[in-house]
PDB file of C-alpha atoms in Angstrom:
ATOM      1  CA  UNK A   1    -128.053   6.092 -76.370  1.00 46.00           C
ATOM      2  CA  UNK A   2    -128.665   6.185 -80.255  1.00 54.00           C
ATOM      3  CA  UNK A   3    -131.873   7.674 -82.088  1.00 55.00           C
ATOM      4  CA  UNK A   4    -134.756   8.078 -80.027  1.00 52.00           C
ATOM      5  CA  UNK A   5    -137.610   5.857 -81.205  1.00 58.00           C
ATOM      6  CA  UNK A   6    -140.263   7.086 -83.758  1.00 57.00           C
ATOM      7  CA  UNK A   7    -143.932   7.690 -82.604  1.00 57.00           C
ATOM      8  CA  UNK A   8    -146.235   6.542 -85.253  1.00 50.00           C
ATOM      9  CA  UNK A   9    -150.208   6.013 -85.575  1.00 49.00           C
ATOM     10  CA  UNK A  10    -150.320   3.967 -88.509  1.00 49.00           C
ATOM     11  CA  UNK A  11    -149.783   0.296 -88.468  1.00 48.00           C
ATOM     12  CA  UNK A  12    -145.954  -0.662 -89.170  1.00 49.00           C
ATOM     13  CA  UNK A  13    -144.965  -4.281 -89.720  1.00 50.00           C
ATOM     14  CA  UNK A  14    -144.392  -6.844 -87.184  1.00 49.00           C
ATOM     15  CA  UNK A  15    -140.998  -7.218 -85.485  1.00 49.00           C
ATOM     16  CA  UNK A  16    -138.829  -9.074 -86.931  1.00 51.00           C
ATOM     17  CA  UNK A  17    -137.507 -10.625 -83.474  1.00 47.00           C
ATOM     18  CA  UNK A  18    -139.370 -13.553 -82.108  1.00 50.00           C
ATOM     19  CA  UNK A  19    -140.848 -13.017 -78.795  1.00 55.00           C
ATOM     20  CA  UNK A  20    -144.402 -13.121 -76.747  1.00 57.00           C
ATOM     21  CA  UNK A  21    -144.853  -9.357 -76.888  1.00 57.00           C
ATOM     22  CA  UNK A  22    -144.521  -9.041 -80.791  1.00 57.00           C
ATOM     23  CA  UNK A  23    -148.319 -10.358 -82.026  1.00 59.00           C
ATOM     24  CA  UNK A  24    -149.653  -8.975 -78.916  1.00 58.00           C
ATOM     25  CA  UNK A  25    -148.003  -5.454 -79.842  1.00 56.00           C
ATOM     26  CA  UNK A  26    -148.828  -5.888 -83.773  1.00 56.00           C
ATOM     27  CA  UNK A  27    -152.782  -6.326 -82.414  1.00 58.00           C
ATOM     28  CA  UNK A  28    -152.832  -3.238 -80.528  1.00 55.00           C
ATOM     29  CA  UNK A  29    -151.391  -1.320 -83.577  1.00 53.00           C
ATOM     30  CA  UNK A  30    -154.108  -2.475 -85.534  1.00 54.00           C
ATOM     31  CA  UNK A  31    -156.668  -2.556 -83.141  1.00 52.00           C
ATOM     32  CA  UNK A  32    -156.610   1.547 -83.042  1.00 49.00           C
ATOM     33  CA  UNK A  33    -158.850   1.690 -85.880  1.00 44.00           C
ATOM     34  CA  UNK A  34    -161.545  -0.076 -84.234  1.00 43.00           C
ATOM     35  CA  UNK A  35    -161.906   2.172 -81.078  1.00 44.00           C
ATOM     36  CA  UNK A  36    -163.020   5.885 -80.630  1.00 46.00           C
ATOM     37  CA  UNK A  37    -160.126   7.609 -81.829  1.00 49.00           C
ATOM     38  CA  UNK A  38    -161.654  10.601 -79.695  1.00 58.00           C
ATOM     39  CA  UNK A  39    -161.612   8.562 -76.759  1.00 74.00           C
ATOM     40  CA  UNK A  40    -158.877   5.716 -76.577  1.00 82.00           C
ATOM     41  CA  UNK A  41    -155.461   6.256 -78.418  1.00 87.00           C
ATOM     42  CA  UNK A  42    -152.607   3.858 -79.011  1.00 87.00           C
ATOM     43  CA  UNK A  43    -149.049   4.956 -79.890  1.00 90.00           C
ATOM     44  CA  UNK A  44    -146.327   2.767 -81.012  1.00 89.00           C
ATOM     45  CA  UNK A  45    -142.706   3.011 -81.098  1.00 91.00           C
ATOM     46  CA  UNK A  46    -140.560   2.099 -84.072  1.00 89.00           C
ATOM     47  CA  UNK A  47    -137.018   1.048 -84.544  1.00 87.00           C
ATOM     48  CA  UNK A  48    -135.517   0.450 -87.715  1.00 86.00           C
ATOM     49  CA  UNK A  49    -139.011   0.026 -89.148  1.00 83.00           C
ATOM     50  CA  UNK A  50    -139.984  -2.594 -86.288  1.00 86.00           C
ATOM     51  CA  UNK A  51    -142.702  -2.119 -83.519  1.00 86.00           C
ATOM     52  CA  UNK A  52    -140.721  -1.968 -80.097  1.00 91.00           C
ATOM     53  CA  UNK A  53    -143.340  -0.685 -78.029  1.00 90.00           C
ATOM     54  CA  UNK A  54    -146.656   0.761 -77.683  1.00 89.00           C
ATOM     55  CA  UNK A  55    -148.722   2.509 -75.131  1.00 92.00           C
ATOM     56  CA  UNK A  56    -152.749   2.472 -74.962  1.00 91.00           C
ATOM     57  CA  UNK A  57    -154.324   5.305 -73.199  1.00 92.00           C
ATOM     58  CA  UNK A  58    -157.959   4.982 -72.637  1.00 89.00           C
ATOM     59  CA  UNK A  59    -160.313   8.098 -72.463  1.00 81.00           C
ATOM     60  CA  UNK A  60    -161.195  10.635 -69.778  1.00 74.00           C
ATOM     61  CA  UNK A  61    -163.547   9.920 -66.774  1.00 75.00           C
ATOM     62  CA  UNK A  62    -163.947  12.720 -64.055  1.00 82.00           C
ATOM     63  CA  UNK A  63    -160.759  14.228 -65.355  1.00 87.00           C
ATOM     64  CA  UNK A  64    -158.565  10.961 -65.377  1.00 90.00           C
ATOM     65  CA  UNK A  65    -157.457   9.161 -67.991  1.00 92.00           C
ATOM     66  CA  UNK A  66    -155.986   5.592 -67.807  1.00 92.00           C
ATOM     67  CA  UNK A  67    -152.563   4.230 -68.603  1.00 93.00           C
ATOM     68  CA  UNK A  68    -154.025   0.817 -69.833  1.00 90.00           C
ATOM     69  CA  UNK A  69    -150.937  -0.743 -71.428  1.00 89.00           C
ATOM     70  CA  UNK A  70    -147.231   0.306 -71.803  1.00 92.00           C
ATOM     71  CA  UNK A  71    -145.118  -2.589 -73.260  1.00 90.00           C
ATOM     72  CA  UNK A  72    -141.620  -2.297 -74.593  1.00 92.00           C
ATOM     73  CA  UNK A  73    -139.737  -5.194 -76.199  1.00 90.00           C
ATOM     74  CA  UNK A  74    -137.084  -6.528 -73.745  1.00 90.00           C
ATOM     75  CA  UNK A  75    -134.104  -5.445 -76.194  1.00 90.00           C
ATOM     76  CA  UNK A  76    -135.248  -1.927 -76.424  1.00 92.00           C
ATOM     77  CA  UNK A  77    -135.607  -1.155 -72.708  1.00 91.00           C
ATOM     78  CA  UNK A  78    -133.509   1.393 -71.181  1.00 92.00           C
ATOM     79  CA  UNK A  79    -132.922   3.128 -74.091  1.00 94.00           C
ATOM     80  CA  UNK A  80    -135.625   5.949 -73.546  1.00 94.00           C
ATOM     81  CA  UNK A  81    -138.557   3.760 -75.654  1.00 95.00           C
ATOM     82  CA  UNK A  82    -140.603   4.006 -72.659  1.00 95.00           C
ATOM     83  CA  UNK A  83    -139.856   7.321 -71.365  1.00 95.00           C
ATOM     84  CA  UNK A  84    -140.838   8.427 -75.132  1.00 95.00           C
ATOM     85  CA  UNK A  85    -144.296   6.364 -74.893  1.00 95.00           C
ATOM     86  CA  UNK A  86    -145.150   8.138 -71.532  1.00 95.00           C
ATOM     87  CA  UNK A  87    -144.646  11.604 -72.776  1.00 93.00           C
ATOM     88  CA  UNK A  88    -146.901  10.588 -76.063  1.00 93.00           C
ATOM     89  CA  UNK A  89    -149.439   9.444 -73.349  1.00 93.00           C
ATOM     90  CA  UNK A  90    -149.235  12.632 -71.470  1.00 92.00           C
ATOM     91  CA  UNK A  91    -149.754  14.563 -74.898  1.00 90.00           C
ATOM     92  CA  UNK A  92    -152.598  12.382 -75.568  1.00 88.00           C
ATOM     93  CA  UNK A  93    -154.161  13.438 -72.374  1.00 89.00           C
ATOM     94  CA  UNK A  94    -153.633  17.371 -72.450  1.00 86.00           C
ATOM     95  CA  UNK A  95    -156.910  19.304 -72.859  1.00 85.00           C
ATOM     96  CA  UNK A  96    -158.756  16.000 -72.007  1.00 85.00           C
ATOM     97  CA  UNK A  97    -157.760  15.169 -68.689  1.00 90.00           C
ATOM     98  CA  UNK A  98    -155.822  16.635 -65.620  1.00 92.00           C
ATOM     99  CA  UNK A  99    -154.780  13.235 -64.439  1.00 93.00           C
ATOM    100  CA  UNK A 100    -153.171   9.827 -65.916  1.00 94.00           C
ATOM    101  CA  UNK A 101    -153.486   6.968 -63.798  1.00 93.00           C
ATOM    102  CA  UNK A 102    -151.827   3.510 -63.953  1.00 94.00           C
ATOM    103  CA  UNK A 103    -152.622   0.494 -62.238  1.00 91.00           C
ATOM    104  CA  UNK A 104    -149.683  -2.304 -61.707  1.00 90.00           C
ATOM    105  CA  UNK A 105    -149.613  -5.509 -60.518  1.00 89.00           C
ATOM    106  CA  UNK A 106    -147.812  -6.132 -56.593  1.00 87.00           C
ATOM    107  CA  UNK A 107    -145.131  -8.066 -58.674  1.00 89.00           C
ATOM    108  CA  UNK A 108    -144.160  -5.824 -61.223  1.00 88.00           C
ATOM    109  CA  UNK A 109    -141.206  -4.098 -59.389  1.00 91.00           C
ATOM    110  CA  UNK A 110    -139.636  -3.320 -62.670  1.00 91.00           C
ATOM    111  CA  UNK A 111    -142.780  -0.872 -63.614  1.00 91.00           C
ATOM    112  CA  UNK A 112    -142.839   0.368 -59.974  1.00 93.00           C
ATOM    113  CA  UNK A 113    -139.442   1.647 -60.110  1.00 94.00           C
ATOM    114  CA  UNK A 114    -140.050   3.070 -63.780  1.00 94.00           C
ATOM    115  CA  UNK A 115    -143.058   5.154 -63.236  1.00 95.00           C
ATOM    116  CA  UNK A 116    -141.465   6.509 -59.961  1.00 95.00           C
ATOM    117  CA  UNK A 117    -138.330   7.682 -61.907  1.00 94.00           C
ATOM    118  CA  UNK A 118    -140.498   9.433 -64.236  1.00 93.00           C
ATOM    119  CA  UNK A 119    -142.352  11.391 -61.508  1.00 94.00           C
ATOM    120  CA  UNK A 120    -145.479   9.264 -60.989  1.00 95.00           C
ATOM    121  CA  UNK A 121    -146.721   9.376 -57.619  1.00 94.00           C
ATOM    122  CA  UNK A 122    -147.885   6.110 -55.703  1.00 93.00           C
ATOM    123  CA  UNK A 123    -151.696   6.148 -54.558  1.00 88.00           C
ATOM    124  CA  UNK A 124    -153.103   4.311 -51.977  1.00 82.00           C
ATOM    125  CA  UNK A 125    -153.561   0.816 -53.213  1.00 72.00           C
ATOM    126  CA  UNK A 126    -156.839  -0.434 -55.374  1.00 76.00           C
ATOM    127  CA  UNK A 127    -159.497  -2.354 -53.673  1.00 74.00           C
ATOM    128  CA  UNK A 128    -158.047  -5.327 -55.793  1.00 83.00           C
ATOM    129  CA  UNK A 129    -154.829  -5.031 -54.108  1.00 80.00           C
ATOM    130  CA  UNK A 130    -152.919  -3.356 -57.258  1.00 87.00           C
ATOM    131  CA  UNK A 131    -150.768  -0.451 -57.036  1.00 92.00           C
ATOM    132  CA  UNK A 132    -152.040   2.690 -58.511  1.00 93.00           C
ATOM    133  CA  UNK A 133    -149.910   5.612 -59.799  1.00 95.00           C
ATOM    134  CA  UNK A 134    -150.875   8.702 -61.083  1.00 94.00           C
ATOM    135  CA  UNK A 135    -149.387  11.910 -62.525  1.00 94.00           C
ATOM    136  CA  UNK A 136    -150.644  15.424 -62.983  1.00 93.00           C
ATOM    137  CA  UNK A 137    -151.006  16.662 -66.498  1.00 88.00           C
ATOM    138  CA  UNK A 138    -150.397  20.537 -66.725  1.00 75.00           C
ATOM    139  CA  UNK A 139    -153.153  22.376 -68.862  1.00 59.00           C
ATOM    140  CA  UNK A 140    -151.974  22.879 -72.621  1.00 49.00           C
ATOM    141  CA  UNK A 141    -151.594  26.787 -72.261  1.00 48.00           C
ATOM    142  CA  UNK A 142    -148.781  25.884 -69.749  1.00 44.00           C
ATOM    143  CA  UNK A 143    -146.609  24.574 -72.519  1.00 46.00           C
ATOM    144  CA  UNK A 144    -145.251  21.404 -70.606  1.00 44.00           C
ATOM    145  CA  UNK A 145    -146.031  18.418 -68.486  1.00 43.00           C
ATOM    146  CA  UNK A 146    -144.934  17.700 -65.024  1.00 42.00           C
TER     147      UNK A 146
END
């Protein structure tokens, strides 16, 4: 499986590989400084100094935080990057929310499979037809997430 990805808070360099996700990932990595760091958080995953993924968590409302975006560069999928980013998202939420919620489009079947594989529960569909998944966050005093 190789080395796990490193998660960073600073602005890494734009990936060397040409793909449609690269500019978006770099934009989100730099966008963190313009949003309220106490409400919204972004984490990026690096491999060999290049951004290979990112996760964006929107602040808590009514003890629910939103997994607004999760993106992993295609050649970095299935090696633990997405799982590491989801763990980072859960860590962001500890002490701030009791549930992390993720909405997906109906056609994103790979996202559905991934979220279910890592323990997210399918909730009733949202009014707009999206699939909604959620995961309960155990308080930091318990020492772990479920």
